Coordinates of N, CA and C in Angstrom, one line a residue:
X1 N 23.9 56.8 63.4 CA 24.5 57.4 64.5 C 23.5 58.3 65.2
X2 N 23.8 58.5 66.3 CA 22.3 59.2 67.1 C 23.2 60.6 67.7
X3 N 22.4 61.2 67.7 CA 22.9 62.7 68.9 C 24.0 63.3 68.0
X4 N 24.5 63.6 69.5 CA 25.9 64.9 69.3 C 26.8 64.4 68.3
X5 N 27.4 63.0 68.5 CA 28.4 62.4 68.6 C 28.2 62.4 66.8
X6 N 27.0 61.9 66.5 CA 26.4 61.8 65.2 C 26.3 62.7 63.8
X7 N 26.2 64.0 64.8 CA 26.3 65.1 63.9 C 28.1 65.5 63.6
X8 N 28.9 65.3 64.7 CA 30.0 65.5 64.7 C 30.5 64.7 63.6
X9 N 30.2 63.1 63.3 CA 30.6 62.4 62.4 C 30.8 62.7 61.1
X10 N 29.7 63.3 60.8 CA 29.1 63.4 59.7 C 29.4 64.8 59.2
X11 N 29.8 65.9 59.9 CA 30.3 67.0 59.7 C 32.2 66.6 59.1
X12 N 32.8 65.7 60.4 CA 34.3 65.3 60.0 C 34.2 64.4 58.9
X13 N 32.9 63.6 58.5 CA 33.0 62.8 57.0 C 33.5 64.4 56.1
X14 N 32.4 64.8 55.9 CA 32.6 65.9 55.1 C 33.9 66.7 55.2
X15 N 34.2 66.8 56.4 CA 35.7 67.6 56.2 C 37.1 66.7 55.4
X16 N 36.8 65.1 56.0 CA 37.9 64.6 55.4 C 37.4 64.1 53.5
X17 N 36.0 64.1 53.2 CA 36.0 64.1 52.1 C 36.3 65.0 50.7
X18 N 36.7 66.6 51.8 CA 36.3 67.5 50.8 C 38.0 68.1 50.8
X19 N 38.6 67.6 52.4 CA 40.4 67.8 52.1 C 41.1 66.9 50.9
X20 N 40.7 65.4 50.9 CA 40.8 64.6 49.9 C 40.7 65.6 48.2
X21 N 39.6 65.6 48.0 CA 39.3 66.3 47.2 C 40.2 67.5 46.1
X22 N 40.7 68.5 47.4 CA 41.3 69.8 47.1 C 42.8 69.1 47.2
X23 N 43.2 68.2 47.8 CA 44.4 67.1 47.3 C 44.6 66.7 45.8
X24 N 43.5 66.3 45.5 CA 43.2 65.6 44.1 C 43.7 66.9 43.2
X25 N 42.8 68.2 43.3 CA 42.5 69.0 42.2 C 44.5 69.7 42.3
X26 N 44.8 70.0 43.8 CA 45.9 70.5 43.7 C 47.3 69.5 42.6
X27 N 46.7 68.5 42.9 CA 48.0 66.9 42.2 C 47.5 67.7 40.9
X28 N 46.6 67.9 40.2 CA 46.0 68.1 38.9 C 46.8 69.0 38.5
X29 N 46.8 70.7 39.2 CA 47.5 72.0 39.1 C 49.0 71.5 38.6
X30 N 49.3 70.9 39.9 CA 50.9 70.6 39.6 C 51.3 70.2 38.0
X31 N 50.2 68.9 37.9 CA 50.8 68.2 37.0 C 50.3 68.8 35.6
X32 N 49.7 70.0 35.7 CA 49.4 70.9 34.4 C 50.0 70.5 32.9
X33 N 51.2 70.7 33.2 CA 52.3 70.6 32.4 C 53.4 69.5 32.3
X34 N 53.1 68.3 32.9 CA 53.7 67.1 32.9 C 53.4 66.2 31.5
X35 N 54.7 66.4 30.8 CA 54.5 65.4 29.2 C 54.5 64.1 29.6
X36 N 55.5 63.6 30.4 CA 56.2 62.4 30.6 C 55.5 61.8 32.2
X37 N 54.6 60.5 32.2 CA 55.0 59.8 33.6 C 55.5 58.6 33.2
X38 N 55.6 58.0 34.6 CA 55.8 56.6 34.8 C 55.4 55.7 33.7
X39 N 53.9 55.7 33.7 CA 53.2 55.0 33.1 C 53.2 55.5 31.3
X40 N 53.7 56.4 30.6 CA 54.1 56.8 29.2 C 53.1 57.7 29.2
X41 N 53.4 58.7 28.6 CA 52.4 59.8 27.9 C 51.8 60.8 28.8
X42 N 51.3 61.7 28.9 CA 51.4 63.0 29.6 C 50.1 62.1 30.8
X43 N 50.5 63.4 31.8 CA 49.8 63.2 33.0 C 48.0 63.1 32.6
X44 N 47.5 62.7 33.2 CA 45.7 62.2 33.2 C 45.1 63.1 34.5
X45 N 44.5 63.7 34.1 CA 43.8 64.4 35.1 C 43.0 63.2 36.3
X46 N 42.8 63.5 37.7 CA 42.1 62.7 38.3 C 40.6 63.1 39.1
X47 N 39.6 62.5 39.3 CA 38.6 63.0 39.9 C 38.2 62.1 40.9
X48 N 37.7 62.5 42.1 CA 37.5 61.9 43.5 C 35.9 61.8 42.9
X49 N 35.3 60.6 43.4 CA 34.0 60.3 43.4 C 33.6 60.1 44.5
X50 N 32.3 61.1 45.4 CA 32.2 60.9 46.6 C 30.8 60.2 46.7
X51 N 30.6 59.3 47.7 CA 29.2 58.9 47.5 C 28.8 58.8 49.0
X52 N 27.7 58.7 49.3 CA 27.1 58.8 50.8 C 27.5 57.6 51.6
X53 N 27.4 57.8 53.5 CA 27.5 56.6 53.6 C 26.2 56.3 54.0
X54 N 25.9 55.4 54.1 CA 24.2 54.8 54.3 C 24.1 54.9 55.8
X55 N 22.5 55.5 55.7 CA 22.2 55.6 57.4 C 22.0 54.2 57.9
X56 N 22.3 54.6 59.0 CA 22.0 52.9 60.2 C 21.7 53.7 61.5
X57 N 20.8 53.0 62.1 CA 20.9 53.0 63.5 C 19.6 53.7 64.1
X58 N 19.3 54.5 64.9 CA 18.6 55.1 65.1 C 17.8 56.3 64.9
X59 N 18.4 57.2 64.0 CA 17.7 57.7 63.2 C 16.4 57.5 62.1
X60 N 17.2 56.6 61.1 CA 17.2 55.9 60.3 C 16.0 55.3 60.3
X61 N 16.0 54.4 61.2 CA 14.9 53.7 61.8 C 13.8 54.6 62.6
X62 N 14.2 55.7 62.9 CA 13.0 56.4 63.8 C 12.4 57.1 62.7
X63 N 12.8 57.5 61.2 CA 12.5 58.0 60.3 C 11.5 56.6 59.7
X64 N 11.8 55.9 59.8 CA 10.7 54.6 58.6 C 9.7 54.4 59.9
X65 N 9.8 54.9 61.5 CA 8.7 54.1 62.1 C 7.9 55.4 62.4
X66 N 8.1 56.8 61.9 CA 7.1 57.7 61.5 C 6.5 58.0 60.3
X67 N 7.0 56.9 59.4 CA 6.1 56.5 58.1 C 6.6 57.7 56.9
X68 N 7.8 58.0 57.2 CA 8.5 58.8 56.3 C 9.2 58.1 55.0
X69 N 9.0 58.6 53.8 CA 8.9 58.1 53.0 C 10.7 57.9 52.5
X70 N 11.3 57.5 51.4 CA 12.7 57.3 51.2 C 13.8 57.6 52.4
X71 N 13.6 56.7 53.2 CA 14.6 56.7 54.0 C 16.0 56.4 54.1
X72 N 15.9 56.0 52.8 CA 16.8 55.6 52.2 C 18.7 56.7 51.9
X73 N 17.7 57.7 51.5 CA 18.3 59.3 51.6 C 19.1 59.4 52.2
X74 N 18.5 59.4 53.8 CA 19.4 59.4 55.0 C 20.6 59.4 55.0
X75 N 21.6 59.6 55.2 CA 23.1 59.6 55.6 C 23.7 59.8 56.5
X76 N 24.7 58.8 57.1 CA 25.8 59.3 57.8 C 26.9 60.1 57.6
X77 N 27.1 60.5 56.3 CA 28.2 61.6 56.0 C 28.5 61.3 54.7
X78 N 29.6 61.4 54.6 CA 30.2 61.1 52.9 C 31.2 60.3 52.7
X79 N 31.9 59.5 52.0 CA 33.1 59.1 51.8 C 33.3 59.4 50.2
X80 N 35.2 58.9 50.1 CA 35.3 59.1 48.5 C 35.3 57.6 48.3
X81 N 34.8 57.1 47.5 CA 34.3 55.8 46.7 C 35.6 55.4 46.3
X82 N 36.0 56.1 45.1 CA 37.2 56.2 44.0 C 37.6 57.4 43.3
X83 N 39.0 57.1 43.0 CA 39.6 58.3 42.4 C 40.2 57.6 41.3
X84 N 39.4 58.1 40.2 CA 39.6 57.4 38.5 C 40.0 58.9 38.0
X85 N 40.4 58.2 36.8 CA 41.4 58.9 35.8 C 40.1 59.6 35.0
X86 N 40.3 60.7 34.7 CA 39.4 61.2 33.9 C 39.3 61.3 32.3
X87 N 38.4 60.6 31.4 CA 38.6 60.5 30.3 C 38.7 62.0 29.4
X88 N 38.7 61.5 28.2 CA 38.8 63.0 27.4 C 40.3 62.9 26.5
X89 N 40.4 63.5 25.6 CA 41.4 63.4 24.5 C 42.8 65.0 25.5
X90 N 43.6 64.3 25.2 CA 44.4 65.3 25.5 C 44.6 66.5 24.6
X91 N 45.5 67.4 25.1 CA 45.6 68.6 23.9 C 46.3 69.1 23.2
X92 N 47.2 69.2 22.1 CA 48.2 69.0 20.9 C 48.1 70.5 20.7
X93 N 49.9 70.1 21.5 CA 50.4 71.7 21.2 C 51.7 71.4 20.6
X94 N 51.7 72.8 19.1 CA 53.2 72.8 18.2 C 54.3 73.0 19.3
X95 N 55.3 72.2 19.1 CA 56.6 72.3 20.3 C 57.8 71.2 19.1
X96 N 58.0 71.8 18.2 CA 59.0 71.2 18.0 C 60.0 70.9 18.5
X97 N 60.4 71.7 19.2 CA 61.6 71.9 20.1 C 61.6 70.5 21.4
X98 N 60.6 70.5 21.8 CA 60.5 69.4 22.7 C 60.7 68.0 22.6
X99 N 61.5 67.1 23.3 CA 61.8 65.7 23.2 C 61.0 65.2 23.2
X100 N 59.3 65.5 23.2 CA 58.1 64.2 23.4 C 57.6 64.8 21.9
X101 N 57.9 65.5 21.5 CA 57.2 66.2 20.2 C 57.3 64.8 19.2
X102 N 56.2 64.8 18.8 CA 55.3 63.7 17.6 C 55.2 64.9 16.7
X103 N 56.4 64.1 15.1 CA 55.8 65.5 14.3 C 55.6 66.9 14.2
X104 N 56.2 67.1 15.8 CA 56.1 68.8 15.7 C 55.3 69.1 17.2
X105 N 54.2 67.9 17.4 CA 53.1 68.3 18.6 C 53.3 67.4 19.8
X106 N 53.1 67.9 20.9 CA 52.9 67.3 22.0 C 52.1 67.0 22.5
X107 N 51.7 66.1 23.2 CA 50.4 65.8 24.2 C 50.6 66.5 25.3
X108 N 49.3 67.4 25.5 CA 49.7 68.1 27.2 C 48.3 67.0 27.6
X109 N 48.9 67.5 29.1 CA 47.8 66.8 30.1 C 46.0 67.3 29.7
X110 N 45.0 66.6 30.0 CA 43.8 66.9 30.0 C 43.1 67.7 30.9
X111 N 44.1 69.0 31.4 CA 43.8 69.4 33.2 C 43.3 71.0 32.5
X112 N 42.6 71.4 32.9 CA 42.1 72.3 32.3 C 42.1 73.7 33.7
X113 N 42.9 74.1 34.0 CA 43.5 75.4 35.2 C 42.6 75.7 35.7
X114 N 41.6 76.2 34.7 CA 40.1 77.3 35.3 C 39.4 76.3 35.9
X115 N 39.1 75.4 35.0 CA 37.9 74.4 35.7 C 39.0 73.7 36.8
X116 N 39.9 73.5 37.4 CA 40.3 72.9 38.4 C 40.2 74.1 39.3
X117 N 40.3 75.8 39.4 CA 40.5 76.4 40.4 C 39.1 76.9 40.5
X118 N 37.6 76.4 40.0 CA 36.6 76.3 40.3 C 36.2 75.5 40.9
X119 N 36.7 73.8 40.7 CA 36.6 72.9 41.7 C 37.7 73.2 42.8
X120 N 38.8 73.8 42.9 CA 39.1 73.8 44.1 C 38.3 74.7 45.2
X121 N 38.1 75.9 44.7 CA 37.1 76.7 45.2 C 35.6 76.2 46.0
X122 N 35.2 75.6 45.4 CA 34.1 74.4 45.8 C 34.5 73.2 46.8
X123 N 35.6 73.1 46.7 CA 35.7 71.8 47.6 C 36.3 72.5 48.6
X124 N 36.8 73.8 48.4 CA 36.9 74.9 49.7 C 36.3 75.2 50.4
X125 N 34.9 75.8 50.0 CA 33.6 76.4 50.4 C 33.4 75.1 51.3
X126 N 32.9 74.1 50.4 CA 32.4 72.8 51.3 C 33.1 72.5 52.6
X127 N 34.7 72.6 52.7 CA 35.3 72.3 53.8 C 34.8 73.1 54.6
X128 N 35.1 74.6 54.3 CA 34.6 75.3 55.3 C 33.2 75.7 56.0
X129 N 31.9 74.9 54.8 CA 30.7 74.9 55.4 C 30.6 73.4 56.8
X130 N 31.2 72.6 56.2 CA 31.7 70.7 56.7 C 31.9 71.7 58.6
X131 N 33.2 72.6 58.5 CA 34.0 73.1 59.6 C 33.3 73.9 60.5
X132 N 31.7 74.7 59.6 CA 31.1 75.9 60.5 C 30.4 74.9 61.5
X133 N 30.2 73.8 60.5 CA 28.8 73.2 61.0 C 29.1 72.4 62.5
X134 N 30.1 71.5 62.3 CA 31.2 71.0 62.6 C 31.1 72.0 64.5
X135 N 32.0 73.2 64.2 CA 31.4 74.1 65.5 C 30.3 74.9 65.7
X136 N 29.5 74.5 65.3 CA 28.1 75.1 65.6 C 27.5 73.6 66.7
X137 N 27.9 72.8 65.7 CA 27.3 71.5 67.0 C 28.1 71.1 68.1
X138 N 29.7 71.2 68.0 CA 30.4 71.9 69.5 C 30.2 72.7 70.6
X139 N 29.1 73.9 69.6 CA 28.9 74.7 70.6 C 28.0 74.8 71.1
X140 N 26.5 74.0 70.6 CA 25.4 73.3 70.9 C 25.8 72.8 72.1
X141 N 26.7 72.2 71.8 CA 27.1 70.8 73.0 C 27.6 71.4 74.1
X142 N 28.5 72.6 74.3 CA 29.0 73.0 75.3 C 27.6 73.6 76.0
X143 N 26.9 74.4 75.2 CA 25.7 75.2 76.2 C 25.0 74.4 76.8
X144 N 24.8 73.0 76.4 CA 23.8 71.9 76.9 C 24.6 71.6 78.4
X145 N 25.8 71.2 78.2 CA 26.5 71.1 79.2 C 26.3 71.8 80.5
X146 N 26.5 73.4 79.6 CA 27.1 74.7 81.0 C 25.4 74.6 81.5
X147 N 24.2 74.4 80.8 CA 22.8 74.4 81.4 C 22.7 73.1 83.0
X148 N 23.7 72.5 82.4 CA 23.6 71.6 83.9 C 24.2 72.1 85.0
X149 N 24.7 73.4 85.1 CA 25.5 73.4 85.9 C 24.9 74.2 86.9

């Protein structure tokens, strides 16, 4: 992608990659404490895997015909690839009392509070670096404008 329009892209990748994201970790929060789904046995934590999108176009190309090396790098923005289940042994808490109790213990989910309100924090920050940037090249754009006038 070339110019204004380019940067804009690639800033709104980032924003919708990183609202996705704080979607994922919030589903997580919720389901903290979920013994029972659909599918049998306590909830699975989920993780968004984001991967670049590949540059095209004019940059890209203006970058390999000034003899710059991995061009490859380049990007158009981000996307989320997949959102897989995250592995790991769940965690066995005494609850005799409880209907899912095995023996006395339950399976809780694999979601760990802290480490999800650290990733949410981070996929916050990001949004809101995604959003500065986002209007900083808006406002680029408007002064270019008001200079023609």
């Amino acid at each position: 992608m070339a110019g204004w329009m380019g940067s804009l892209s690639i800033s709104a990748s980032g924003l919708t990659a990183q609202r996705l994201v704080m979607d994922i970790v919030s589903n997580n929060i919720a389901n903290a404490d979920t013994t029972r789904t659909p599918q049998g046995g306590p909830y699975r934590k989920e993780i968004a895997i984001l991967q670049p999108i590949a540059a095209s176009g004019s940059f890209a190309d203006a970058l390999q015909q000034a003899g710059v090396q991995n061009v490859s790098n380049a990007t158009d923005g981000v996307q989320v690839s997949a959102i897989v289940q995250a592995p790991g042994p769940f965690k066995l808490v005494y609850d005799p009392s409880s209907p899912d109790a095995v023996n006395g213990y339950v399976e809780m989910p694999n979601v760990n509070i802290s480490a999800e309100m650290v990733d949410l924090m981070s996929a916050s920050r990001a949004y809101e670096a995604n959003a500065t940037a986002f209007d900083a090249t808006k406002s680029m754009m408007m002064s270019a404008i008001n200079l023609g006038k």
